[in-house]
PDB file of C-alpha atoms in Angstrom:
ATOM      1  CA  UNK E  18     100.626  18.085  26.674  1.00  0.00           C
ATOM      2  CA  UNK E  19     101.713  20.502  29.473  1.00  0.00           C
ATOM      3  CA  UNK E  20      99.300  23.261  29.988  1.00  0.00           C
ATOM      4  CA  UNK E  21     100.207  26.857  30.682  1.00  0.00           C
ATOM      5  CA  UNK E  22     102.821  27.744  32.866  1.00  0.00           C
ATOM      6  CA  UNK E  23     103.171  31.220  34.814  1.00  0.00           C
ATOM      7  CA  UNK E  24     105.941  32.027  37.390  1.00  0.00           C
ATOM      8  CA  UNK E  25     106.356  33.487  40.153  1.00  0.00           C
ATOM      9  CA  UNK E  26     102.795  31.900  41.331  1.00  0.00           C
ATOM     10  CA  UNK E  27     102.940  34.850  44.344  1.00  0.00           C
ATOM     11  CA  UNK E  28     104.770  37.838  44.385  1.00  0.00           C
ATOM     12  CA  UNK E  29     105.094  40.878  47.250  1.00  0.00           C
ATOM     13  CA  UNK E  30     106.296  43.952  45.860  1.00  0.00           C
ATOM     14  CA  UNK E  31     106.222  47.367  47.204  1.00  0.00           C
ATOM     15  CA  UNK E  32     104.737  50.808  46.175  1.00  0.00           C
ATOM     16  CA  UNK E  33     107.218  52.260  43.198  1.00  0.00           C
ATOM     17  CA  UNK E  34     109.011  49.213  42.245  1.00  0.00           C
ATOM     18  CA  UNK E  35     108.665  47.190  39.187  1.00  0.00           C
ATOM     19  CA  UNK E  36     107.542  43.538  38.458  1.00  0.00           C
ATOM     20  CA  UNK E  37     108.124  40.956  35.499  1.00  0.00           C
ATOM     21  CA  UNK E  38     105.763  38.210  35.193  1.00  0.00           C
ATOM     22  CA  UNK E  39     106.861  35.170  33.081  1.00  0.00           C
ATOM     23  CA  UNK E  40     103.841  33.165  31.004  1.00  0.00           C
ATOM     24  CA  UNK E  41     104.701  30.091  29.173  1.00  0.00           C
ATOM     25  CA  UNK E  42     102.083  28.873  26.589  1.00  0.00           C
ATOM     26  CA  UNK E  43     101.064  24.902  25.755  1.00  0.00           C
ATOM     27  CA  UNK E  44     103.689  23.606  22.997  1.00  0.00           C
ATOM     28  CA  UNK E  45     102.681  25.268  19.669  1.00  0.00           C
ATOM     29  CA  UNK E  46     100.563  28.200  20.747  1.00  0.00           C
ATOM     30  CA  UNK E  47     101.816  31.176  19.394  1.00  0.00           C
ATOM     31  CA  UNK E  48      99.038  33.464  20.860  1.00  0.00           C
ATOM     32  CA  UNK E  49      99.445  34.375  24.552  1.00  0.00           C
ATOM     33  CA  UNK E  50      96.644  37.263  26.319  1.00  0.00           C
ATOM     34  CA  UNK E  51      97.037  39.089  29.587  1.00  0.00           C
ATOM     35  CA  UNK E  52      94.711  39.534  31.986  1.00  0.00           C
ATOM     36  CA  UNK E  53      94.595  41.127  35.588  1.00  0.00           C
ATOM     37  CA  UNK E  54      91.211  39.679  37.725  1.00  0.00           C
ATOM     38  CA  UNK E  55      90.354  42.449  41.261  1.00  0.00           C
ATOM     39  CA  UNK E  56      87.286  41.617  43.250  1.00  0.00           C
ATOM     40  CA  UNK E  57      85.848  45.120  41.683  1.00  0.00           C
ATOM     41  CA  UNK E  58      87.006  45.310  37.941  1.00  0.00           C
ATOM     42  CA  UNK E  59      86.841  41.618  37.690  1.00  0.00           C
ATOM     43  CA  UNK E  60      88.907  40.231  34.545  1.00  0.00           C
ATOM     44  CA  UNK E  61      90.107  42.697  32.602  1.00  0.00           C
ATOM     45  CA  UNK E  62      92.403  42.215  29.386  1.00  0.00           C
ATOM     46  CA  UNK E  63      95.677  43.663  29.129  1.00  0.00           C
ATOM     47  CA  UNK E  64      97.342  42.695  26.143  1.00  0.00           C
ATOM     48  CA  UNK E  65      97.791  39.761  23.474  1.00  0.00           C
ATOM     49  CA  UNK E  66     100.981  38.944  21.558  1.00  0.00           C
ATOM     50  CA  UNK E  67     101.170  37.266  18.388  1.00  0.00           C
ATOM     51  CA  UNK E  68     104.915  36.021  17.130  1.00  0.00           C
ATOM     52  CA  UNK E  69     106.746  38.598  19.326  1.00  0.00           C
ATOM     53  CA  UNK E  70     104.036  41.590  18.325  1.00  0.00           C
ATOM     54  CA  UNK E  71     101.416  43.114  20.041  1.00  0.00           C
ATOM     55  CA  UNK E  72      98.423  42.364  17.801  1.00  0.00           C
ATOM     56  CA  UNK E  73      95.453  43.966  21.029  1.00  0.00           C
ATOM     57  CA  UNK E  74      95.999  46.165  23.626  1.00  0.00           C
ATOM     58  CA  UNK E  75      93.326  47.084  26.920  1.00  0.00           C
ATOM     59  CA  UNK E  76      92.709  50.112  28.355  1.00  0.00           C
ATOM     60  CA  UNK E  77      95.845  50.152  30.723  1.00  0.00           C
ATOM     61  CA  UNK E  78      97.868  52.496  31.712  1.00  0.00           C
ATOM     62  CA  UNK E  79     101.846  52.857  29.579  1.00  0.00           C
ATOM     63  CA  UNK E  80     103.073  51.284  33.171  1.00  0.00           C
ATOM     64  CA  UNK E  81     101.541  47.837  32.113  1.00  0.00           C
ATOM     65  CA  UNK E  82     103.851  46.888  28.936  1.00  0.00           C
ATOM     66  CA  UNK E  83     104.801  43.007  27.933  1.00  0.00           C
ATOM     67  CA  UNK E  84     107.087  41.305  25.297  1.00  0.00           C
ATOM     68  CA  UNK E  85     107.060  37.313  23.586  1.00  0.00           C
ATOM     69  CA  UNK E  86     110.251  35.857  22.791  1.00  0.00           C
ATOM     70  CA  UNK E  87     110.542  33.519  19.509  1.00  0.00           C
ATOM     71  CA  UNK E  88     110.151  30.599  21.596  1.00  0.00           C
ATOM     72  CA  UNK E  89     106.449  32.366  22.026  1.00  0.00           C
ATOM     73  CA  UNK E  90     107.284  32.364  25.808  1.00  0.00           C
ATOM     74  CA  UNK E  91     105.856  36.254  26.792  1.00  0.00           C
ATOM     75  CA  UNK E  92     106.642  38.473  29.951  1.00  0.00           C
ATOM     76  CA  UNK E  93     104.958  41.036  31.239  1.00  0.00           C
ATOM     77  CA  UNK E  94     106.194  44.376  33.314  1.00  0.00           C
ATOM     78  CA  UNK E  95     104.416  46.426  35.522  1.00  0.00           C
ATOM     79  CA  UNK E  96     106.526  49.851  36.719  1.00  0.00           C
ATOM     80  CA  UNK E  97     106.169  52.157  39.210  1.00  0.00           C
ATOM     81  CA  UNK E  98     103.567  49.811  41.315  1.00  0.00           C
ATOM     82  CA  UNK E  99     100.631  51.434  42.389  1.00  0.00           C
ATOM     83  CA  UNK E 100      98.769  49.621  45.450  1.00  0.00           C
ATOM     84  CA  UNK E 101      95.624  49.038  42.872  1.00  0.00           C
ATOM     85  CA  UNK E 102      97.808  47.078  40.937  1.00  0.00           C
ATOM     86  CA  UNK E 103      97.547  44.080  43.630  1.00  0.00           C
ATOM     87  CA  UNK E 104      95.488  40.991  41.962  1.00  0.00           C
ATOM     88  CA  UNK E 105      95.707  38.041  39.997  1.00  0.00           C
ATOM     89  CA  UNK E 106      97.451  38.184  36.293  1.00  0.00           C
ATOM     90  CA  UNK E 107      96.136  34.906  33.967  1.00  0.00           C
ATOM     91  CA  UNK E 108      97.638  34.535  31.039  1.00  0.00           C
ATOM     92  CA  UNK E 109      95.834  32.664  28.245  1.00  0.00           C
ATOM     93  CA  UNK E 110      97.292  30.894  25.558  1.00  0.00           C
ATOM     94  CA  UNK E 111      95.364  29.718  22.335  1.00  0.00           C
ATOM     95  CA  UNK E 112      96.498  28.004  18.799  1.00  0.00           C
ATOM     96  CA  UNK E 113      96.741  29.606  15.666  1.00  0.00           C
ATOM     97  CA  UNK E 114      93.814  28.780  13.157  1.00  0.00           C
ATOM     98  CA  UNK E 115      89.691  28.931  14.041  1.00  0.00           C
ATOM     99  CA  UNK E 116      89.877  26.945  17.203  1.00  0.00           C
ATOM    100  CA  UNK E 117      88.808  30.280  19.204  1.00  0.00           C
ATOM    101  CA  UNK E 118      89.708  28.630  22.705  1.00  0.00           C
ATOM    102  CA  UNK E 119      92.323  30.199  25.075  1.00  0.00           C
ATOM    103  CA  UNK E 120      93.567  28.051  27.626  1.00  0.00           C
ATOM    104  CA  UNK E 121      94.475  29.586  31.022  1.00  0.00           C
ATOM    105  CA  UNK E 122      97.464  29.316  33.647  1.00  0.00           C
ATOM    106  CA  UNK E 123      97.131  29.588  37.148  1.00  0.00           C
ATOM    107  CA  UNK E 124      97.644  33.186  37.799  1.00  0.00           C
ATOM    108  CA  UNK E 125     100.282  35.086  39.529  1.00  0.00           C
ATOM    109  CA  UNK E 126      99.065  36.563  42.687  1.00  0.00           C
ATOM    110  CA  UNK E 127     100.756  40.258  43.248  1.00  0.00           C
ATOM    111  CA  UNK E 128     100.290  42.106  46.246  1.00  0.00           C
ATOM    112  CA  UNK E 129     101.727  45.563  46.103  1.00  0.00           C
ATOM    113  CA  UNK E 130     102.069  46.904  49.940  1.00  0.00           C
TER     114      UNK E 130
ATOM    115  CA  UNK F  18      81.577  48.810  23.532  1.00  0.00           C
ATOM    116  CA  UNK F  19      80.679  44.807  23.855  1.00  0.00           C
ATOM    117  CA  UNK F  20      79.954  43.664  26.937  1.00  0.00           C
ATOM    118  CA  UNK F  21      78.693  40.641  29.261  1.00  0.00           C
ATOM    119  CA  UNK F  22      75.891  41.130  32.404  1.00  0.00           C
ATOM    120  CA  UNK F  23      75.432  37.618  34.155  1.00  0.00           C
ATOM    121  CA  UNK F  24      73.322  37.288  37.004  1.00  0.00           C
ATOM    122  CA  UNK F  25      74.699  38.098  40.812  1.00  0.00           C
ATOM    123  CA  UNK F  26      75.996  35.955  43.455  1.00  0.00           C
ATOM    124  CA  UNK F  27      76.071  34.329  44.860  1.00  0.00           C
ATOM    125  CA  UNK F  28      74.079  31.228  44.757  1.00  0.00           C
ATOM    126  CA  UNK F  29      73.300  28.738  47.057  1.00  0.00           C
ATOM    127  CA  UNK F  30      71.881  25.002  45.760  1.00  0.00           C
ATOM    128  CA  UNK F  31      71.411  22.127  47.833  1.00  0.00           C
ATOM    129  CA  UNK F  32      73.003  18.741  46.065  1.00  0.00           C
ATOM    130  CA  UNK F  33      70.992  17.402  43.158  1.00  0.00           C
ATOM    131  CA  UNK F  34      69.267  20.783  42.554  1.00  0.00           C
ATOM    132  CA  UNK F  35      68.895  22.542  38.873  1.00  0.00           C
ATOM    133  CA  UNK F  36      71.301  25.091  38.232  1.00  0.00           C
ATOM    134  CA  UNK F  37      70.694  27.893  35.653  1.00  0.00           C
ATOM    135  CA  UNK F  38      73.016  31.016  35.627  1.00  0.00           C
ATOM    136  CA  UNK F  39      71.876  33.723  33.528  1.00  0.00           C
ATOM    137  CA  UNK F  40      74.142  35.451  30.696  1.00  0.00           C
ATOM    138  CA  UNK F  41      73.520  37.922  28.400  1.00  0.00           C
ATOM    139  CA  UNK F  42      75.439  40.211  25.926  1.00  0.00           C
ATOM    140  CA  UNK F  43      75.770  43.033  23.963  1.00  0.00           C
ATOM    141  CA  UNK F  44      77.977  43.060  20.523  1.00  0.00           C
ATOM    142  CA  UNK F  45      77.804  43.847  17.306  1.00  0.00           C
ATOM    143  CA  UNK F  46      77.987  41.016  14.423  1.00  0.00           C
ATOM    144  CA  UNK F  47      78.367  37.670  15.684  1.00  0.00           C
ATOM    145  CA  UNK F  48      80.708  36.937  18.663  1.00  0.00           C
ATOM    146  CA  UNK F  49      81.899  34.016  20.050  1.00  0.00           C
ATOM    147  CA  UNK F  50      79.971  32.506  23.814  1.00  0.00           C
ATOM    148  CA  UNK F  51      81.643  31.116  26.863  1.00  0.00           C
ATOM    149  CA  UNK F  52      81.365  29.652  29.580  1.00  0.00           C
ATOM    150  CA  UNK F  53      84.700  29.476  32.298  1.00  0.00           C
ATOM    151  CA  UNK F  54      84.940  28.162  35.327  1.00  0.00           C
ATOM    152  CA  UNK F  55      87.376  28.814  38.306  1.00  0.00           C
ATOM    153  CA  UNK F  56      87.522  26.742  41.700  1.00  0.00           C
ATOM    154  CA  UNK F  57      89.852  28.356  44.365  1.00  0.00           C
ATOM    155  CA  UNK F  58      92.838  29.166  43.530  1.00  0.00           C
ATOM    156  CA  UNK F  59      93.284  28.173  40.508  1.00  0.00           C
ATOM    157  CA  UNK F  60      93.109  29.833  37.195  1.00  0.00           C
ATOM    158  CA  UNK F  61      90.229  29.623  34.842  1.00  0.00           C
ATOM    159  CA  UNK F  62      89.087  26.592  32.703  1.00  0.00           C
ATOM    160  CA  UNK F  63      86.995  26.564  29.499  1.00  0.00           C
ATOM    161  CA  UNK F  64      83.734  24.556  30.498  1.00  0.00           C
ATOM    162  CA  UNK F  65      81.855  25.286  27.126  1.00  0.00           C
ATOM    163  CA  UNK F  66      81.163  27.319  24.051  1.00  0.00           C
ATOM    164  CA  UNK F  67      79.180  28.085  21.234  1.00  0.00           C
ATOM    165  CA  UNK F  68      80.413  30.125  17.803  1.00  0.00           C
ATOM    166  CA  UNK F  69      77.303  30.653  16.302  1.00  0.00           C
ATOM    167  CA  UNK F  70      73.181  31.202  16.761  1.00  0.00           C
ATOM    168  CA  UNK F  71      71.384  28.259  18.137  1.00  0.00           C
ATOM    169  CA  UNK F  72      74.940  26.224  18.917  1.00  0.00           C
ATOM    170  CA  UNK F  73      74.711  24.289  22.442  1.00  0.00           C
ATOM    171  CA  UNK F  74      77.237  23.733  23.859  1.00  0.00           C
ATOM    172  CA  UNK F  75      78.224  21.027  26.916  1.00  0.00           C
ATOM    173  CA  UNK F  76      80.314  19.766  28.782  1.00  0.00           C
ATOM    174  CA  UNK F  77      80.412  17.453  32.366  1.00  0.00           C
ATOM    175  CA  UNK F  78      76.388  18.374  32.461  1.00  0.00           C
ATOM    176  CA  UNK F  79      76.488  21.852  31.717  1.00  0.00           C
ATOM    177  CA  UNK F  80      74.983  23.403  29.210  1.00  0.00           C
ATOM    178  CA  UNK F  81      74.141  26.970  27.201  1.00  0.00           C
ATOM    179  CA  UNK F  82      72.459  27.702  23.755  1.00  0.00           C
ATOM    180  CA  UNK F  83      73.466  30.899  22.093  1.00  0.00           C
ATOM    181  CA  UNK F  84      70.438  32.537  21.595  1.00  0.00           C
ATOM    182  CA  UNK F  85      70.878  35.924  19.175  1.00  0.00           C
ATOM    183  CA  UNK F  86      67.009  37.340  19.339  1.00  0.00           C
ATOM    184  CA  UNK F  87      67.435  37.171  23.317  1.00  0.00           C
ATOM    185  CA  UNK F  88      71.507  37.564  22.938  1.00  0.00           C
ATOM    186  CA  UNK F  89      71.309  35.307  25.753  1.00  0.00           C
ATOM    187  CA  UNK F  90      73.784  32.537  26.830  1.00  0.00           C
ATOM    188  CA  UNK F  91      71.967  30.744  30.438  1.00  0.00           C
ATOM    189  CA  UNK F  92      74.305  28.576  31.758  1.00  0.00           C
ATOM    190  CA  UNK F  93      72.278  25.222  33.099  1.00  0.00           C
ATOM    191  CA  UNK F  94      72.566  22.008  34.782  1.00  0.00           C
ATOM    192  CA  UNK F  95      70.106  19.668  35.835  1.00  0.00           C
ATOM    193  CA  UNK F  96      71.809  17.950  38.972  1.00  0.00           C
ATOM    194  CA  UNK F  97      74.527  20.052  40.779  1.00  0.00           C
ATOM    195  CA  UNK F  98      77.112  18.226  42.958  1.00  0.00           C
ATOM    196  CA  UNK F  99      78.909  19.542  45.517  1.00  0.00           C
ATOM    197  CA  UNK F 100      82.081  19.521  43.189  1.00  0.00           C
ATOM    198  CA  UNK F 101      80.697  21.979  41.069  1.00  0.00           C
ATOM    199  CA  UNK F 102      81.186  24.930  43.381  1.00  0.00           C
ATOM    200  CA  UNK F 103      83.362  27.329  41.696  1.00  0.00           C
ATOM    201  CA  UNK F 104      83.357  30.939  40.197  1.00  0.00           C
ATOM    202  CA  UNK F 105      81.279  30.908  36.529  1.00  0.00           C
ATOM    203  CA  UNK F 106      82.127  33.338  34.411  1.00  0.00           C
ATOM    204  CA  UNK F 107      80.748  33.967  30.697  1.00  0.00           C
ATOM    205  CA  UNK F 108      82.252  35.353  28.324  1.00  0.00           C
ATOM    206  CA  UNK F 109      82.100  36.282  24.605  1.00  0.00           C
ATOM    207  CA  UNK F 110      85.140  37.267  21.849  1.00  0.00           C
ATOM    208  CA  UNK F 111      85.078  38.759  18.610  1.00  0.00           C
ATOM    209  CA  UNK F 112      86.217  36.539  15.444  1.00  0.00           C
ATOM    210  CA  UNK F 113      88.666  38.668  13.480  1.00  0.00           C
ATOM    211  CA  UNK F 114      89.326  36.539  10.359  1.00  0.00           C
ATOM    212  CA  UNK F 115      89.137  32.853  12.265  1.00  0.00           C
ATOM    213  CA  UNK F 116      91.066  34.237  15.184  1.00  0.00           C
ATOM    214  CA  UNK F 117      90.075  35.443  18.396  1.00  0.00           C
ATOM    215  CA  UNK F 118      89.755  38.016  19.635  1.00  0.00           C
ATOM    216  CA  UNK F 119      90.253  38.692  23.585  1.00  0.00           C
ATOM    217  CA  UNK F 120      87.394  37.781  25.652  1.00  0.00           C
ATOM    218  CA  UNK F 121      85.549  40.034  27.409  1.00  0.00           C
ATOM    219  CA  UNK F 122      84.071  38.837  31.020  1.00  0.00           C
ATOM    220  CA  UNK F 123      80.862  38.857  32.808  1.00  0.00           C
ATOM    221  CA  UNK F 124      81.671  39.785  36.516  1.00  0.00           C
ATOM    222  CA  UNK F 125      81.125  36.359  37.242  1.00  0.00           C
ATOM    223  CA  UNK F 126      78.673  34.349  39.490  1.00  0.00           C
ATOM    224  CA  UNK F 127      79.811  32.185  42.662  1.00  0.00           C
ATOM    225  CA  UNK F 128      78.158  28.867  43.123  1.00  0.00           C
ATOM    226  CA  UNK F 129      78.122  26.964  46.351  1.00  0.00           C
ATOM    227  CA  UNK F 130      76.749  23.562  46.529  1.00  0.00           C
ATOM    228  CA  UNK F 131      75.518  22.108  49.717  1.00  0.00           C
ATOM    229  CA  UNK F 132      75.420  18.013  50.791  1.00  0.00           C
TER     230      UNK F 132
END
């Protein structure tokens, strides 16, 4: 089974502009999670999306917003870049049902200059 | 608010040595225990977990017991190898009706492993 897919794997954007970020969850998932890792906040979580609706949010700011299509395939948008919000996104994926396990893809690496 | 603390970085074993990370947590009711695991580069990987009190879990020679009276969650191995060096990170998630919730990180802890 393919695992989690997330593209672009690096990105350079500059101060002001704005930046989607594609996540593609193992077949079957329907539950994908955000999350931005910085050497000093560490992982933080952003959102999760649950057939195409925000079930949890984090504490980030209205800049930070994301979407899943019907094929549970989920974006996420950052506007206005600040420099801070340089680091790596993860995003998680995880099965319906009690199997409480969220399975990772390999980031996308943003660097805001 | 819940939350992990798990013990600085980083650490520095010589091959073959005992490993033991340390992981503790505050949260109310019962919450779910990881451990992930990162090497360079790369995202993160579920190494182990436990859903309830006194569940150990393991996995390629690691190991943790959820402990509730210590709400404790000391990551261990007995013999490191070199190919262990990584990022650890525990974690723990609240169960909302058999699903989880998101996971909520420990800063995590850098191992290096030395021939």
């Amino acid at each position: 089974k393919a695992g989690v897919t997330q593209t672009p794997r690096y990105l350079i954007k500059t101060r002001g502009q704005q930046v989607t970020l594609s996540c593609s969850p193992i077949s079957g998932h329907r539950s994908v999670s955000w999350y931005q890792q910085t050497p000093g906040q560490g992982l933080q979580f952003l959102f999760e999306y649950f057939s195409e609706t925000q079930r949890n949010k984090g504490n980030f700011p209205g800049r930070f917003s994301g979407r899943q299509f019907s094929n549970s395939r989920s974006e996420m948008n950052v506007s206005t870049l600040e420099l801070g919000d340089s680091a790596l996104y993860l995003c998680a994926s995880s099965a319906t049902g009690p199997t409480l396990e969220q399975y990772f893809g390999p980031g996308t690496r943003l660097t805001v200059t | 608010g819940d939350s992990v603390t798990q013990m600085e970085g980083p650490v520095t074993l010589s091959e073959e040595a005992f490993l033991t990370i340390n992981c503790t947590y505050t949260a109310t009711g019962y919450p779910s225990l990881f451990w992930y695991v990162q090497y360079p580069g790369e995202g993160l990987q579920l190494l182990l977990k436990a859903t309830k009190a006194d569940d150990k879990g393991s996995n390629k020679g690691f190991e943790a017991t959820y402990r509730k009276e210590t709400t404790s969650f000391h990551l261990e191995k007995g013999s490191v190898q070199v190919s262990d060096s990584a990022v650890y990170f525990c974690a723990l998630s609240r169960n909302y009706g058999g699903s989880q919730g998101n996971l909520i990180f420990g800063k995590g802890t850098k191992l290096s492993v030395k021939p």
